Amino acid sequence: MNRPGSNLESSSEPMFHQVAEGPFDHIVLEQGEIESSSNNEVKCEVKGRGGSGTPILSVIPEGTLVKKGETLCQLDSSALDQDAKNQRIIVSSAESAVISAEAAVNKAVIARREYLEGTFLTERNAIVSEIAVAQQALRKAELSLESAERLAAKGTLKPLQIEAEQFSVENAKSNLESALGRLKVLDELTKAKMLVQFDADIETTRAKLESDKNTLGEEKNKLQEIQAQTKACTILAPADGQVVYANKSSGRGGGDFIVEAGALVREQQTIFLLPDPTRMQVKAKINESRISLIREGMPVKIRVNASEYELLGRVIKVNKYAEPGNWWGSNVKEYATFIQIVEPPESIRTGMTAEVRIFVEQIDKALQIPVHAVYETKRHHFVLIREGEKWDTREIKIGATNDKFVTVKEGIEP
């Protein structure tokens, strides 16, 4: 049996293969990259200013093993430091406003009390005294009038003297009525009017105090937010792990992000990954022509390029949708396939390249020939058979295939 497409007349040394049965492994061979299925994403919590990001001042080297709480990165906090300084001044002004408003409330309350217990009582007592004096004057005038009337009856007083006494009585009555009227106005109107004004002053000052307190609270919250943002400029490790940069390449040159001093990071942008070393996996991209062969649970042998030993794994996920292609790439689709590494050693690291051999099918006894011995045309497969000195072209039906051998279902025998 010779290689397909070879020229028997020009080839002086054709290659032959003895058809035989034996164990057959249908393998899909691909390259992949080691990653962790569980990553602590370390993100930028600092808000951008004016639509731009925050510059990185310093960053820990990639690959460093860190403990929880260690510093990973320092972002530029100079603008936030200035904001905090300005905000402290605003908070101090707001605190002064609250103090003034509290004093105004106390002053309004005291003014009301001062009126009720001081000014009002003083005015009322004065009017009450006037009433007492007016009542006494009225009684005195009435007694004087009665005496004058008795004397007039005896003819000892003139009518003009009687009229004078009568005028004194009327004047005393008028003074008493005036005092009583002023007391009534004070008790029923003036007091009520003044209390309404005092109560309004108290409510106004209390409302201003409440407003100033709210303003102070808002300004303090702003200061706390700025301080929290400043604190967030020092990025700490949330857990133990090995530092992996969350570099991104768009493939077009305009959207690349490289973790380094001077790079700008946006709010909620991932800067680092701290992978869980006990949950390592390989992400391999399978060509669309072979993705239909891959199923979850298939066994896998993994060889890490940085080591000489093989690791065991199994397929745990096959993406249903193709990976985004590069703008310069072909139209061939690739599908991400994830292979769990069984008992991953401590020596493997995220980002390492790995060769994966996915065992699609394992047959204990199968008739198989080299893939180079098969010639395909119009979806039919043929091989050359040598019988003695004669050559015969024979059509076969093939089964599973790998990179080296193809199984034969019909057409030839061992």
Short mmCIF file of C-alpha atoms in Angstrom, two decimals:
data_model
loop_
_atom_site.label_atom_id
_atom_site.label_comp_id
_atom_site.label_asym_id
_atom_site.label_seq_id
_atom_site.Cartn_x
_atom_site.Cartn_y
_atom_site.Cartn_z
CA MET A 1 0.00 0.00 0.00
CA ASN A 2 1.56 3.32 -1.08
CA ARG A 3 0.91 6.92 -0.04
CA PRO A 4 -2.03 8.60 -1.80
CA GLY A 5 -1.18 10.81 -4.73
CA SER A 6 2.24 9.22 -5.28
CA ASN A 7 3.41 8.39 -8.82
CA LEU A 8 4.24 4.68 -8.98
CA GLU A 9 6.20 5.10 -12.20
CA SER A 10 8.44 7.86 -10.85
CA SER A 11 8.74 6.64 -7.24
CA SER A 12 11.62 4.21 -6.88
CA GLU A 13 10.91 3.43 -3.20
CA PRO A 14 7.19 3.28 -2.40
CA MET A 15 6.22 3.01 1.30
CA PHE A 16 4.14 0.03 2.42
CA HIS A 17 2.08 -0.73 5.50
CA GLN A 18 0.87 -4.13 6.61
CA VAL A 19 -2.84 -3.93 7.44
CA ALA A 20 -3.39 -5.07 11.02
CA GLU A 21 -5.76 -4.80 13.95
CA GLY A 22 -4.83 -3.22 17.23
CA PRO A 23 -5.76 -0.64 19.87
CA PHE A 24 -6.87 2.68 18.42
CA ASP A 25 -7.17 6.06 20.07
CA HIS A 26 -9.16 8.75 18.30
CA ILE A 27 -7.43 11.89 19.54
CA VAL A 28 -8.00 15.59 18.94
CA LEU A 29 -4.71 17.38 19.47
CA GLU A 30 -4.70 21.10 20.26
CA GLN A 31 -2.74 23.79 22.04
CA GLY A 32 -4.24 25.67 24.96
CA GLU A 33 -3.45 28.01 27.80
CA ILE A 34 -3.54 27.17 31.49
CA GLU A 35 -5.86 29.25 33.64
CA SER A 36 -7.86 28.89 36.83
CA SER A 37 -11.58 28.25 36.80
CA SER A 38 -11.83 30.37 39.93
CA ASN A 39 -10.15 33.76 39.90
CA ASN A 40 -10.23 36.57 42.40
CA GLU A 41 -10.61 39.57 40.15
CA VAL A 42 -8.94 42.68 41.54
CA LYS A 43 -10.64 45.74 40.07
CA CYS A 44 -10.12 49.47 40.14
CA GLU A 45 -12.61 51.03 42.56
CA VAL A 46 -11.55 54.62 41.85
CA LYS A 47 -13.95 56.72 39.80
CA GLY A 48 -12.58 58.36 36.69
CA ARG A 49 -12.29 62.12 36.40
CA GLY A 50 -13.56 63.84 33.28
CA GLY A 51 -14.05 60.58 31.44
CA SER A 52 -10.42 59.51 31.82
CA GLY A 53 -8.92 56.83 34.00
CA THR A 54 -6.58 56.91 36.98
CA PRO A 55 -2.83 56.53 36.34
CA ILE A 56 -0.90 53.63 37.85
CA LEU A 57 2.09 54.88 39.88
CA SER A 58 3.60 51.53 40.83
CA VAL A 59 2.68 47.88 40.39
CA ILE A 60 3.90 44.59 41.82
CA PRO A 61 5.75 42.33 39.33
CA GLU A 62 3.61 39.73 37.60
CA GLY A 63 4.03 36.23 39.00
CA THR A 64 4.71 37.42 42.55
CA LEU A 65 3.24 35.20 45.27
CA VAL A 66 1.34 37.44 47.67
CA LYS A 67 -0.52 37.12 50.94
CA LYS A 68 -3.90 38.62 51.68
CA GLY A 69 -3.57 42.33 52.44
CA GLU A 70 -0.31 42.91 50.58
CA THR A 71 -0.12 45.94 48.29
CA LEU A 72 -0.54 45.07 44.61
CA CYS A 73 -0.73 48.49 43.03
CA GLN A 74 -0.61 52.17 43.86
CA LEU A 75 -2.78 54.55 41.84
CA ASP A 76 -2.24 58.29 41.59
CA SER A 77 -4.21 59.95 44.43
CA SER A 78 -2.87 63.51 44.07
CA ALA A 79 -6.12 64.88 42.63
CA LEU A 80 -8.13 63.15 45.36
CA ASP A 81 -5.80 64.54 48.03
CA GLN A 82 -6.54 68.06 46.77
CA ASP A 83 -10.26 67.28 46.65
CA ALA A 84 -10.12 66.09 50.26
CA LYS A 85 -8.36 69.30 51.32
CA ASN A 86 -11.00 71.46 49.63
CA GLN A 87 -13.81 69.34 51.02
CA ARG A 88 -12.53 69.68 54.58
CA ILE A 89 -12.84 73.46 54.21
CA ILE A 90 -16.42 73.03 52.98
CA VAL A 91 -17.21 70.74 55.92
CA SER A 92 -15.78 73.29 58.38
CA SER A 93 -18.00 76.00 56.87
CA ALA A 94 -21.01 73.70 57.09
CA GLU A 95 -20.21 72.96 60.75
CA SER A 96 -20.05 76.71 61.47
CA ALA A 97 -23.42 77.17 59.79
CA VAL A 98 -24.92 74.47 62.02
CA ILE A 99 -23.50 76.10 65.14
CA SER A 100 -24.97 79.47 64.09
CA ALA A 101 -28.31 77.86 63.30
CA GLU A 102 -28.40 76.14 66.71
CA ALA A 103 -27.71 79.48 68.38
CA ALA A 104 -30.52 81.08 66.37
CA VAL A 105 -32.95 78.38 67.52
CA ASN A 106 -31.95 78.84 71.16
CA LYS A 107 -32.25 82.60 70.78
CA ALA A 108 -35.76 82.27 69.33
CA VAL A 109 -36.84 79.93 72.14
CA ILE A 110 -35.41 82.27 74.78
CA ALA A 111 -37.10 85.27 73.16
CA ARG A 112 -40.48 83.54 73.45
CA ARG A 113 -39.86 82.67 77.07
CA GLU A 114 -38.57 86.19 77.72
CA TYR A 115 -41.81 87.63 76.41
CA LEU A 116 -44.11 85.27 78.32
CA GLU A 117 -42.23 85.41 81.61
CA GLY A 118 -40.93 88.96 81.31
CA THR A 119 -42.31 91.55 78.91
CA PHE A 120 -45.86 90.23 78.88
CA LEU A 121 -46.12 89.92 82.67
CA THR A 122 -44.58 93.35 83.16
CA GLU A 123 -47.06 94.97 80.78
CA ARG A 124 -49.96 93.05 82.30
CA ASN A 125 -49.04 93.87 85.88
CA ALA A 126 -48.74 97.53 84.95
CA ILE A 127 -52.22 97.51 83.43
CA VAL A 128 -53.63 95.61 86.41
CA SER A 129 -52.12 98.27 88.68
CA GLU A 130 -53.71 100.97 86.54
CA ILE A 131 -57.04 99.18 86.86
CA ALA A 132 -56.72 99.06 90.64
CA VAL A 133 -55.85 102.76 90.76
CA ALA A 134 -58.73 103.56 88.40
CA GLN A 135 -61.17 101.54 90.52
CA GLN A 136 -60.04 103.33 93.66
CA ALA A 137 -60.30 106.69 91.93
CA LEU A 138 -63.81 105.79 90.73
CA ARG A 139 -64.96 104.85 94.24
CA LYS A 140 -63.46 108.03 95.63
CA ALA A 141 -65.18 110.12 92.93
CA GLU A 142 -68.50 108.37 93.52
CA LEU A 143 -68.27 109.02 97.30
CA SER A 144 -67.39 112.64 96.68
CA LEU A 145 -70.38 112.97 94.31
CA GLU A 146 -72.73 111.44 96.89
CA SER A 147 -71.48 113.88 99.56
CA ALA A 148 -71.87 116.80 97.19
CA GLU A 149 -75.40 115.75 96.31
CA ARG A 150 -76.36 115.70 100.05
CA LEU A 151 -74.91 119.14 100.55
CA ALA A 152 -76.64 120.40 97.44
CA ALA A 153 -79.93 119.12 98.82
CA LYS A 154 -79.34 121.31 101.86
CA GLY A 155 -78.56 124.17 99.54
CA THR A 156 -74.98 124.56 100.62
CA LEU A 157 -73.38 123.69 97.21
CA LYS A 158 -73.81 125.31 93.89
CA PRO A 159 -74.83 123.32 90.78
CA LEU A 160 -71.43 123.91 89.18
CA GLN A 161 -69.76 122.09 92.05
CA ILE A 162 -72.10 119.15 91.52
CA GLU A 163 -71.21 119.07 87.83
CA ALA A 164 -67.50 119.01 88.70
CA GLU A 165 -68.02 115.99 90.93
CA GLN A 166 -70.03 114.26 88.21
CA PHE A 167 -67.24 114.91 85.69
CA SER A 168 -64.72 113.37 88.11
CA VAL A 169 -66.85 110.22 88.30
CA GLU A 170 -67.17 109.96 84.52
CA ASN A 171 -63.44 110.54 84.10
CA ALA A 172 -62.64 107.80 86.63
CA LYS A 173 -65.01 105.42 84.82
CA SER A 174 -63.35 106.25 81.50
CA ASN A 175 -59.89 105.59 82.92
CA LEU A 176 -61.05 102.26 84.36
CA GLU A 177 -62.68 101.17 81.10
CA SER A 178 -59.53 102.14 79.17
CA ALA A 179 -57.35 100.07 81.48
CA LEU A 180 -59.71 97.11 81.30
CA GLY A 181 -59.75 97.37 77.48
CA ARG A 182 -55.97 97.43 77.28
CA LEU A 183 -55.81 94.37 79.55
CA LYS A 184 -58.26 92.52 77.32
CA VAL A 185 -56.32 93.44 74.17
CA LEU A 186 -53.08 92.35 75.83
CA ASP A 187 -54.50 88.99 76.98
CA GLU A 188 -56.52 88.14 73.89
CA LEU A 189 -54.75 89.79 70.94
CA THR A 190 -51.28 91.15 71.63
CA LYS A 191 -50.15 88.01 73.46
CA ALA A 192 -51.48 85.75 70.69
CA LYS A 193 -49.89 87.91 67.98
CA MET A 194 -46.52 87.91 69.70
CA LEU A 195 -46.63 84.15 70.31
CA VAL A 196 -47.43 83.52 66.64
CA GLN A 197 -44.41 85.61 65.68
CA PHE A 198 -42.15 83.92 68.22
CA ASP A 199 -43.33 80.45 67.20
CA ALA A 200 -42.77 81.32 63.54
CA ASP A 201 -39.26 82.50 64.36
CA ILE A 202 -38.60 79.25 66.22
CA GLU A 203 -39.89 77.10 63.34
CA THR A 204 -37.92 79.12 60.80
CA THR A 205 -34.69 78.78 62.74
CA ARG A 206 -35.33 75.09 63.34
CA ALA A 207 -35.97 74.53 59.63
CA LYS A 208 -32.73 76.31 58.80
CA LEU A 209 -30.92 74.24 61.41
CA GLU A 210 -32.30 71.04 59.88
CA SER A 211 -31.29 72.21 56.41
CA ASP A 212 -27.80 73.11 57.61
CA LYS A 213 -27.49 69.73 59.34
CA ASN A 214 -28.50 67.96 56.13
CA THR A 215 -25.97 70.02 54.21
CA LEU A 216 -23.30 69.17 56.76
CA GLY A 217 -24.19 65.47 56.48
CA GLU A 218 -23.96 65.60 52.70
CA GLU A 219 -20.62 67.38 52.80
CA LYS A 220 -19.29 64.89 55.35
CA ASN A 221 -20.46 62.03 53.13
CA LYS A 222 -18.64 63.62 50.21
CA LEU A 223 -15.50 63.86 52.32
CA GLN A 224 -15.84 60.22 53.40
CA GLU A 225 -16.34 59.20 49.77
CA ILE A 226 -13.21 61.10 48.73
CA GLN A 227 -11.29 59.50 51.60
CA ALA A 228 -12.59 56.07 50.57
CA GLN A 229 -11.54 56.78 46.99
CA THR A 230 -8.11 57.84 48.23
CA LYS A 231 -7.85 54.62 50.23
CA ALA A 232 -8.92 52.66 47.13
CA CYS A 233 -5.87 54.05 45.30
CA THR A 234 -3.84 51.54 47.32
CA ILE A 235 -4.99 48.21 45.92
CA LEU A 236 -4.52 45.26 48.28
CA ALA A 237 -4.63 41.52 47.63
CA PRO A 238 -8.07 40.14 48.65
CA ALA A 239 -6.61 36.66 49.12
CA ASP A 240 -3.40 34.66 48.87
CA GLY A 241 -2.29 33.86 45.35
CA GLN A 242 0.02 34.51 42.45
CA VAL A 243 -0.35 37.84 40.68
CA VAL A 244 -1.50 37.68 37.07
CA TYR A 245 -1.87 40.87 35.05
CA ALA A 246 -5.24 41.34 33.34
CA ASN A 247 -3.65 42.56 30.12
CA LYS A 248 -5.95 42.88 27.13
CA SER A 249 -5.22 43.12 23.45
CA SER A 250 -7.90 44.10 20.98
CA GLY A 251 -5.78 43.03 18.02
CA ARG A 252 -6.28 46.45 16.43
CA GLY A 253 -3.86 48.47 18.52
CA GLY A 254 -6.44 50.96 19.79
CA GLY A 255 -7.93 49.12 22.75
CA ASP A 256 -4.89 47.45 24.25
CA PHE A 257 -4.40 47.56 28.02
CA ILE A 258 -1.08 46.65 29.58
CA VAL A 259 -0.65 46.73 33.35
CA GLU A 260 2.34 48.99 33.92
CA ALA A 261 3.29 52.26 35.57
CA GLY A 262 1.62 55.15 33.75
CA ALA A 263 -1.27 53.10 32.36
CA LEU A 264 -4.77 54.51 32.89
CA VAL A 265 -7.36 52.29 34.57
CA ARG A 266 -11.11 52.88 34.58
CA GLU A 267 -13.56 52.29 37.39
CA GLN A 268 -14.45 48.57 37.70
CA GLN A 269 -11.72 47.60 35.24
CA THR A 270 -9.97 44.37 36.21
CA ILE A 271 -6.26 44.95 36.83
CA PHE A 272 -5.15 41.65 38.37
CA LEU A 273 -6.25 38.06 38.69
CA LEU A 274 -5.41 35.92 41.70
CA PRO A 275 -6.17 32.40 40.44
CA ASP A 276 -7.09 29.54 42.77
CA PRO A 277 -4.18 27.08 42.24
CA THR A 278 -6.35 24.11 43.24
CA ARG A 279 -8.83 24.67 40.38
CA MET A 280 -6.63 24.89 37.31
CA GLN A 281 -7.86 24.19 33.79
CA VAL A 282 -6.79 24.49 30.17
CA LYS A 283 -8.65 26.64 27.69
CA ALA A 284 -8.18 25.24 24.19
CA LYS A 285 -9.70 26.54 20.96
CA ILE A 286 -11.01 23.71 18.76
CA ASN A 287 -11.40 24.16 15.02
CA GLU A 288 -14.99 24.13 13.79
CA SER A 289 -14.27 21.05 11.67
CA ARG A 290 -13.64 18.99 14.83
CA ILE A 291 -15.74 20.66 17.51
CA SER A 292 -18.66 18.29 16.86
CA LEU A 293 -16.45 15.43 18.08
CA ILE A 294 -15.89 16.92 21.53
CA ARG A 295 -18.17 16.07 24.44
CA GLU A 296 -18.13 16.90 28.11
CA GLY A 297 -16.55 14.18 30.23
CA MET A 298 -14.03 13.02 27.61
CA PRO A 299 -10.65 12.09 29.09
CA VAL A 300 -7.67 14.27 28.25
CA LYS A 301 -3.92 14.00 28.59
CA ILE A 302 -2.14 17.30 29.09
CA ARG A 303 1.49 18.10 28.54
CA VAL A 304 2.72 21.43 29.84
CA ASN A 305 5.44 22.85 27.65
CA ALA A 306 7.44 23.92 30.68
CA SER A 307 7.61 20.35 32.01
CA GLU A 308 8.24 16.83 30.77
CA TYR A 309 5.43 15.04 32.55
CA GLU A 310 1.82 14.50 31.54
CA LEU A 311 -1.23 15.53 33.52
CA LEU A 312 -4.67 13.99 33.45
CA GLY A 313 -7.83 15.96 32.77
CA ARG A 314 -11.35 15.84 31.44
CA VAL A 315 -13.51 18.07 29.27
CA ILE A 316 -15.87 20.06 31.49
CA LYS A 317 -17.32 22.59 29.04
CA VAL A 318 -17.62 23.19 25.30
CA ASN A 319 -18.77 26.65 24.28
CA LYS A 320 -21.76 26.79 21.96
CA TYR A 321 -20.58 29.96 20.27
CA ALA A 322 -17.37 30.64 18.38
CA GLU A 323 -14.60 32.79 19.77
CA PRO A 324 -14.33 36.35 18.43
CA GLY A 325 -11.91 36.37 15.50
CA ASN A 326 -9.04 38.75 14.85
CA TRP A 327 -9.68 41.35 12.20
CA TRP A 328 -6.79 40.05 10.12
CA GLY A 329 -7.70 36.39 10.62
CA SER A 330 -9.45 33.92 8.35
CA ASN A 331 -13.11 32.98 8.48
CA VAL A 332 -12.37 29.70 10.25
CA LYS A 333 -14.32 29.50 13.50
CA GLU A 334 -12.86 28.22 16.76
CA TYR A 335 -14.75 27.12 19.85
CA ALA A 336 -13.38 27.38 23.38
CA THR A 337 -13.16 24.07 25.19
CA PHE A 338 -12.29 23.86 28.88
CA ILE A 339 -10.36 20.92 30.32
CA GLN A 340 -10.18 20.44 34.07
CA ILE A 341 -6.74 19.42 35.34
CA VAL A 342 -6.96 16.55 37.81
CA GLU A 343 -4.76 17.15 40.86
CA PRO A 344 -2.82 20.11 39.40
CA PRO A 345 0.77 20.34 40.67
CA GLU A 346 2.02 23.51 42.36
CA SER A 347 4.54 24.06 39.58
CA ILE A 348 2.01 25.01 36.90
CA ARG A 349 1.10 28.64 36.48
CA THR A 350 -1.64 30.60 34.78
CA GLY A 351 -0.64 31.58 31.26
CA MET A 352 1.52 28.52 30.56
CA THR A 353 1.04 26.83 27.19
CA ALA A 354 -0.21 23.26 27.24
CA GLU A 355 -0.74 20.55 24.64
CA VAL A 356 -4.01 18.70 25.11
CA ARG A 357 -4.86 15.29 23.68
CA ILE A 358 -8.63 14.79 23.87
CA PHE A 359 -9.60 11.12 23.62
CA VAL A 360 -12.71 11.20 21.49
CA GLU A 361 -12.86 7.41 21.16
CA GLN A 362 -10.78 4.48 22.41
CA ILE A 363 -11.13 1.11 20.63
CA ASP A 364 -9.41 -2.00 21.97
CA LYS A 365 -9.29 -3.75 18.57
CA ALA A 366 -9.68 -1.89 15.27
CA LEU A 367 -8.47 -2.39 11.71
CA GLN A 368 -6.37 0.69 10.95
CA ILE A 369 -4.04 2.11 8.32
CA PRO A 370 -1.96 5.31 8.09
CA VAL A 371 -3.93 8.40 7.12
CA HIS A 372 -1.39 9.07 4.31
CA ALA A 373 -2.35 5.77 2.68
CA VAL A 374 -5.90 6.94 1.99
CA TYR A 375 -6.88 8.90 -1.10
CA GLU A 376 -10.19 10.81 -1.04
CA THR A 377 -12.17 11.96 -4.05
CA LYS A 378 -15.80 13.05 -4.18
CA ARG A 379 -16.32 11.79 -0.62
CA HIS A 380 -15.10 8.32 -1.53
CA HIS A 381 -11.96 6.84 -0.02
CA PHE A 382 -9.49 4.56 -1.79
CA VAL A 383 -6.27 2.69 -1.05
CA LEU A 384 -3.72 0.85 -3.21
CA ILE A 385 -3.37 -2.84 -2.44
CA ARG A 386 -0.33 -4.86 -3.59
CA GLU A 387 -0.96 -8.54 -4.21
CA GLY A 388 2.22 -10.14 -5.39
CA GLU A 389 3.42 -8.09 -8.34
CA LYS A 390 0.00 -6.61 -9.00
CA TRP A 391 -1.58 -3.36 -7.74
CA ASP A 392 -5.26 -2.88 -7.08
CA THR A 393 -7.22 0.26 -6.25
CA ARG A 394 -9.84 -0.52 -3.65
CA GLU A 395 -12.59 1.62 -2.16
CA ILE A 396 -12.93 1.49 1.61
CA LYS A 397 -15.26 2.85 4.26
CA ILE A 398 -13.42 4.62 7.03
CA GLY A 399 -14.34 5.19 10.66
CA ALA A 400 -12.65 7.17 13.38
CA THR A 401 -9.37 8.86 12.59
CA ASN A 402 -6.59 10.65 14.39
CA ASP A 403 -3.54 12.52 13.20
CA LYS A 404 -1.71 9.30 12.23
CA PHE A 405 -4.15 6.45 11.62
CA VAL A 406 -7.66 5.91 10.32
CA THR A 407 -9.89 2.95 11.14
CA VAL A 408 -11.36 0.90 8.29
CA LYS A 409 -14.90 -0.47 8.50
CA GLU A 410 -15.14 -2.15 5.09
CA GLY A 411 -13.03 -2.81 2.01
CA ILE A 412 -9.92 -4.54 3.28
CA GLU A 413 -9.02 -7.24 5.75
CA PRO A 414 -5.92 -7.96 7.82
#
